[in-house]
XYZ file of C-alpha atoms in Angstrom:
343
model
C 265.398 -35.058 -23.806
C 269.184 -34.679 -23.516
C 271.284 -31.722 -24.628
C 272.890 -33.933 -27.264
C 269.481 -34.751 -28.719
C 268.488 -31.095 -28.674
C 271.650 -30.181 -30.589
C 270.652 -32.478 -33.447
C 267.693 -30.305 -34.435
C 268.374 -27.948 -37.372
C 267.322 -24.269 -37.376
C 263.635 -23.439 -37.891
C 262.457 -26.689 -36.327
C 260.476 -26.604 -33.099
C 261.980 -28.543 -30.189
C 259.584 -29.781 -27.513
C 261.822 -29.213 -24.492
C 259.659 -30.915 -21.866
C 257.988 -33.417 -24.165
C 254.481 -32.213 -23.304
C 254.090 -29.247 -25.653
C 254.212 -26.701 -22.821
C 257.664 -25.330 -23.621
C 259.001 -25.209 -27.183
C 262.081 -23.666 -28.765
C 262.966 -22.907 -32.386
C 266.396 -21.673 -33.457
C 266.228 -18.609 -35.710
C 269.969 -17.960 -35.826
C 272.689 -20.328 -34.654
C 275.151 -19.124 -32.049
C 278.712 -20.136 -31.236
C 278.758 -23.885 -30.833
C 279.682 -25.132 -27.364
C 279.005 -21.849 -25.555
C 275.886 -22.751 -23.619
C 275.681 -21.107 -20.203
C 275.833 -23.079 -16.984
C 273.733 -22.634 -13.886
C 274.640 -19.417 -12.006
C 276.281 -17.851 -15.076
C 275.450 -14.196 -15.695
C 273.574 -13.941 -19.003
C 272.885 -10.781 -20.999
C 269.679 -11.048 -23.011
C 267.532 -9.261 -25.527
C 263.923 -10.347 -25.080
C 260.652 -9.530 -26.817
C 257.495 -11.269 -25.610
C 254.232 -11.320 -27.569
C 250.753 -12.685 -27.073
C 249.092 -14.785 -29.770
C 247.576 -11.620 -31.280
C 251.134 -10.181 -31.639
C 250.664 -7.668 -28.818
C 254.089 -6.954 -27.310
C 253.884 -7.468 -23.548
C 257.563 -7.629 -22.549
C 260.674 -6.036 -23.999
C 264.239 -5.949 -22.655
C 267.348 -4.804 -24.505
C 270.284 -5.730 -22.244
C 268.742 -7.669 -19.402
C 271.233 -9.331 -17.048
C 270.058 -12.395 -15.143
C 271.699 -15.160 -13.152
C 270.694 -18.393 -14.822
C 268.923 -20.919 -12.612
C 267.896 -18.388 -9.966
C 264.371 -17.993 -11.439
C 264.926 -14.296 -12.086
C 262.765 -14.840 -15.169
C 259.695 -17.002 -15.637
C 260.475 -20.711 -15.406
C 260.006 -21.359 -19.123
C 262.689 -18.864 -20.122
C 265.026 -19.980 -17.337
C 264.867 -23.529 -18.708
C 265.077 -22.634 -22.401
C 267.971 -20.163 -22.155
C 270.115 -22.949 -20.687
C 269.765 -24.638 -24.106
C 270.983 -21.639 -26.140
C 274.477 -20.814 -27.368
C 275.968 -17.332 -27.116
C 274.793 -15.126 -30.039
C 271.937 -17.517 -30.754
C 268.510 -16.087 -31.522
C 265.554 -18.337 -30.792
C 261.800 -18.284 -30.534
C 260.485 -19.761 -27.303
C 256.809 -20.576 -26.839
C 255.830 -20.775 -23.182
C 252.596 -22.289 -21.903
C 250.831 -20.401 -19.059
C 252.014 -22.995 -16.547
C 255.634 -21.948 -17.123
C 254.844 -18.284 -17.782
C 252.466 -16.163 -15.683
C 249.769 -18.749 -15.039
C 246.245 -17.934 -13.965
C 247.343 -14.686 -12.287
C 248.787 -13.102 -15.415
C 250.872 -9.979 -14.918
C 249.669 -6.430 -14.648
C 249.105 -4.404 -16.688
C 249.142 -6.260 -19.991
C 249.495 -10.048 -19.578
C 246.089 -11.677 -19.095
C 245.296 -14.823 -17.176
C 246.383 -18.133 -18.730
C 248.264 -16.488 -21.606
C 250.660 -18.391 -23.851
C 253.601 -16.118 -24.679
C 255.886 -16.293 -27.709
C 259.338 -14.888 -26.950
C 262.137 -13.915 -29.282
C 265.345 -14.221 -27.283
C 268.938 -13.390 -28.129
C 271.659 -14.623 -25.796
C 274.177 -11.803 -26.151
C 276.749 -13.044 -23.660
C 277.386 -15.438 -20.814
C 280.044 -15.158 -18.134
C 280.906 -16.846 -14.873
C 279.468 -15.326 -11.720
C 281.934 -13.547 -9.471
C 283.059 -15.468 -6.407
C 280.935 -14.216 -3.525
C 284.036 -13.949 -1.350
C 285.525 -11.336 -3.700
C 282.525 -8.994 -3.450
C 282.481 -6.111 -1.012
C 279.669 -5.586 1.486
C 277.709 -3.167 -0.690
C 277.844 -5.497 -3.688
C 276.668 -8.444 -1.610
C 273.897 -6.319 -0.142
C 272.691 -5.247 -3.585
C 272.664 -8.770 -5.043
C 271.223 -10.340 -1.895
C 268.345 -7.874 -1.774
C 267.634 -8.357 -5.465
C 267.213 -12.077 -4.828
C 265.105 -11.399 -1.728
C 262.783 -9.169 -3.755
C 262.483 -11.852 -6.414
C 261.596 -14.322 -3.672
C 258.911 -11.916 -2.468
C 257.520 -11.769 -6.009
C 257.255 -15.548 -6.217
C 255.715 -15.678 -2.737
C 252.951 -13.241 -3.699
C 252.197 -15.491 -6.672
C 251.704 -18.450 -4.327
C 254.923 -20.153 -5.445
C 256.567 -20.768 -2.045
C 259.035 -23.364 -3.342
C 260.497 -20.901 -5.853
C 260.459 -18.200 -3.176
C 262.480 -20.478 -0.872
C 265.013 -20.999 -3.657
C 265.465 -17.233 -4.019
C 265.687 -16.606 -0.274
C 268.357 -19.261 0.183
C 270.414 -17.699 -2.589
C 269.961 -14.276 -1.003
C 271.363 -15.569 2.280
C 274.529 -16.718 0.513
C 275.273 -13.097 -0.368
C 274.200 -11.593 2.951
C 276.485 -13.577 5.224
C 278.581 -11.347 7.498
C 282.077 -10.400 6.396
C 283.791 -12.006 9.385
C 282.532 -15.446 8.354
C 284.463 -15.044 5.092
C 287.804 -13.830 6.420
C 289.816 -16.820 5.114
C 288.811 -15.832 1.559
C 288.255 -12.095 1.869
C 290.308 -9.617 -0.103
C 292.776 -7.790 2.136
C 291.825 -4.539 0.420
C 288.295 -4.694 1.786
C 287.630 -2.936 5.047
C 284.009 -3.530 6.033
C 282.653 -0.982 8.482
C 280.394 -1.707 11.441
C 277.585 0.157 9.676
C 277.921 -2.097 6.621
C 277.915 -5.194 8.806
C 274.799 -3.944 10.584
C 273.093 -3.296 7.241
C 273.900 -6.845 6.106
C 272.519 -8.172 9.386
C 269.249 -6.254 9.018
C 268.769 -7.517 5.472
C 269.623 -11.063 6.505
C 266.981 -10.961 9.243
C 264.392 -9.888 6.652
C 265.328 -12.836 4.462
C 265.114 -15.331 7.334
C 261.674 -14.014 8.280
C 260.459 -14.274 4.692
C 262.039 -17.703 4.326
C 260.118 -18.873 7.397
C 256.849 -17.630 5.883
C 257.511 -19.550 2.659
C 258.495 -22.687 4.579
C 255.270 -22.440 6.571
C 253.366 -22.395 3.269
C 254.960 -25.729 2.367
C 254.280 -27.067 5.904
C 258.025 -27.424 6.537
C 257.498 -26.338 10.137
C 260.782 -27.595 11.585
C 262.742 -25.731 8.902
C 260.600 -22.625 9.456
C 261.287 -22.799 13.190
C 265.039 -22.840 12.512
C 264.653 -19.777 10.288
C 262.859 -17.702 12.933
C 265.304 -18.874 15.598
C 268.090 -17.501 13.382
C 266.376 -14.124 13.663
C 265.636 -14.316 17.381
C 269.198 -15.346 18.219
C 270.294 -11.923 16.907
C 267.132 -9.910 17.566
C 265.200 -11.414 20.520
C 262.526 -8.713 20.264
C 261.857 -9.059 16.547
C 258.053 -9.036 16.584
C 257.628 -10.582 13.146
C 259.857 -13.514 14.130
C 258.046 -13.959 17.463
C 254.683 -13.896 15.709
C 255.760 -16.478 13.139
C 257.349 -18.643 15.808
C 254.051 -18.594 17.693
C 252.145 -19.642 14.581
C 254.655 -22.396 13.792
C 254.352 -23.801 17.318
C 250.574 -23.564 16.959
C 250.702 -25.631 13.763
C 252.990 -28.138 15.487
C 250.381 -28.568 18.229
C 252.492 -26.947 20.958
C 249.696 -24.606 22.024
C 250.956 -23.575 25.466
C 254.415 -22.629 24.186
C 252.862 -20.874 21.186
C 250.682 -18.801 23.519
C 253.660 -17.745 25.645
C 255.624 -16.770 22.525
C 252.762 -14.670 21.192
C 252.383 -12.970 24.568
C 255.951 -11.716 24.126
C 255.024 -10.327 20.715
C 251.863 -8.735 22.130
C 253.837 -6.938 24.844
C 256.000 -5.362 22.139
C 253.115 -4.523 19.790
C 249.855 -4.636 21.768
C 247.853 -2.958 19.001
C 248.638 -5.492 16.286
C 245.347 -7.221 15.466
C 246.917 -10.319 13.902
C 248.731 -11.083 17.164
C 245.597 -10.544 19.256
C 243.532 -12.766 16.957
C 246.089 -15.562 17.157
C 246.216 -15.213 20.948
C 242.419 -15.496 21.140
C 242.480 -18.684 19.061
C 245.230 -20.183 21.200
C 243.528 -19.176 24.441
C 240.471 -21.147 23.375
C 242.585 -24.120 22.302
C 244.532 -24.076 25.563
C 241.238 -24.103 27.477
C 240.075 -27.103 25.439
C 243.409 -28.830 25.994
C 243.132 -28.224 29.743
C 239.562 -29.549 29.810
C 240.607 -32.587 27.817
C 243.391 -33.273 30.318
C 240.939 -32.917 33.218
C 238.495 -35.318 31.595
C 241.285 -37.766 30.934
C 242.474 -37.472 34.526
C 238.945 -38.000 35.824
C 238.574 -41.097 33.693
C 241.856 -42.389 35.032
C 240.754 -41.673 38.619
C 237.357 -43.218 37.942
C 238.941 -46.352 36.576
C 241.252 -46.451 39.587
C 238.306 -46.128 42.006
C 236.360 -48.778 40.127
C 239.355 -51.068 40.306
C 239.642 -50.471 44.073
C 235.908 -51.093 44.552
C 236.081 -54.250 42.485
C 239.084 -55.389 44.474
C 237.275 -54.738 47.773
C 234.184 -56.552 46.545
C 236.339 -59.411 45.385
C 238.041 -59.631 48.776
C 234.678 -59.404 50.529
C 233.274 -62.067 48.246
C 236.240 -64.298 48.900
C 235.834 -63.732 52.642
C 232.136 -64.614 52.509
C 232.907 -67.574 50.330
C 235.553 -68.793 52.738
C 233.165 -68.245 55.656
C 230.461 -70.243 53.901
C 232.917 -72.979 53.150
C 233.909 -73.080 56.812
C 230.263 -73.160 57.954
C 229.374 -75.925 55.554
C 232.492 -77.778 56.606
C 231.325 -77.662 60.219
C 227.831 -78.780 59.255
C 229.215 -81.517 57.084
C 231.549 -82.658 59.837
C 228.776 -82.777 62.438
C 226.486 -84.665 60.090
C 229.190 -87.167 59.351
C 229.786 -87.704 63.087
C 226.080 -88.307 63.802
C 225.793 -90.737 60.908
C 228.858 -92.582 62.131
C 227.358 -93.008 65.606
C 224.029 -94.219 64.228
C 225.722 -96.579 61.842
C 227.899 -97.952 64.636
C 224.849 -98.538 66.797
C 222.895 -100.071 63.964
C 225.673 -102.449 63.011
C 226.437 -103.296 66.578
């Protein structure tokens, strides 16, 4: 359903946004026409969420979110993009686009449909990242990282990846932005180090989410981004070992995990992974030995067959020669007898 089609609906009529009944919107009060927010705009919202029995489970007065960055549940993120500034709407969200089977502690049960009343108070363009100082970038970047962590714990790795990638945009080092940076900003070494530490956390978390989606090559790049700056980052070494394990590179995975074990010998997860890989490496080695033996066995059999063939050919040639001699002698005797008989 297009935005133009959605605009044709009068107030107090439910609009089926997705066409499957799982996300519906009804305008209670019209807003300013033509003021819908765009992706990445900063929206200020008043939100009240109720269950079907009218129990209020969520309430926000002046909540600021960045649209499209899944800082709210998916249903609201999609529906707010279809509201005008000053509009008030009811939005009914199916569990799939709300809190799903997990619900949300302490008051949203599993598989709950939620009816929201939402007012879009304002919408403004996001600030250019290049104009933000280090502390501002750190604050926004970490907010997006934490949201990614929230999605990850809810087994939504794709949404977590989206948040982590956005976080990285804000946590890039100042020196990489010098062509655009305000001359008034003077980022200290301590601020740069803080940005680096936060960025390493995001890359590690991004790798974990990518592993969940089996995007192992992308996950490997993420941990390498950490290890290029922090070669002894145990979490990155551990995840690199697991990624290599999943990719079937058992020997390299084992060596990587040994590095992690030297740094944190008491960590059980590392020791367990090493034990698994040790067993797999032993099986791989045995498989290679068996394969090599088969190859050697086939080679020996081929040599034996070749020798037997040569021997057989030799015997065959010898027999042919013997029979040739016998045949020749017989022919000579017969010739003599025939000559005598005819004569």
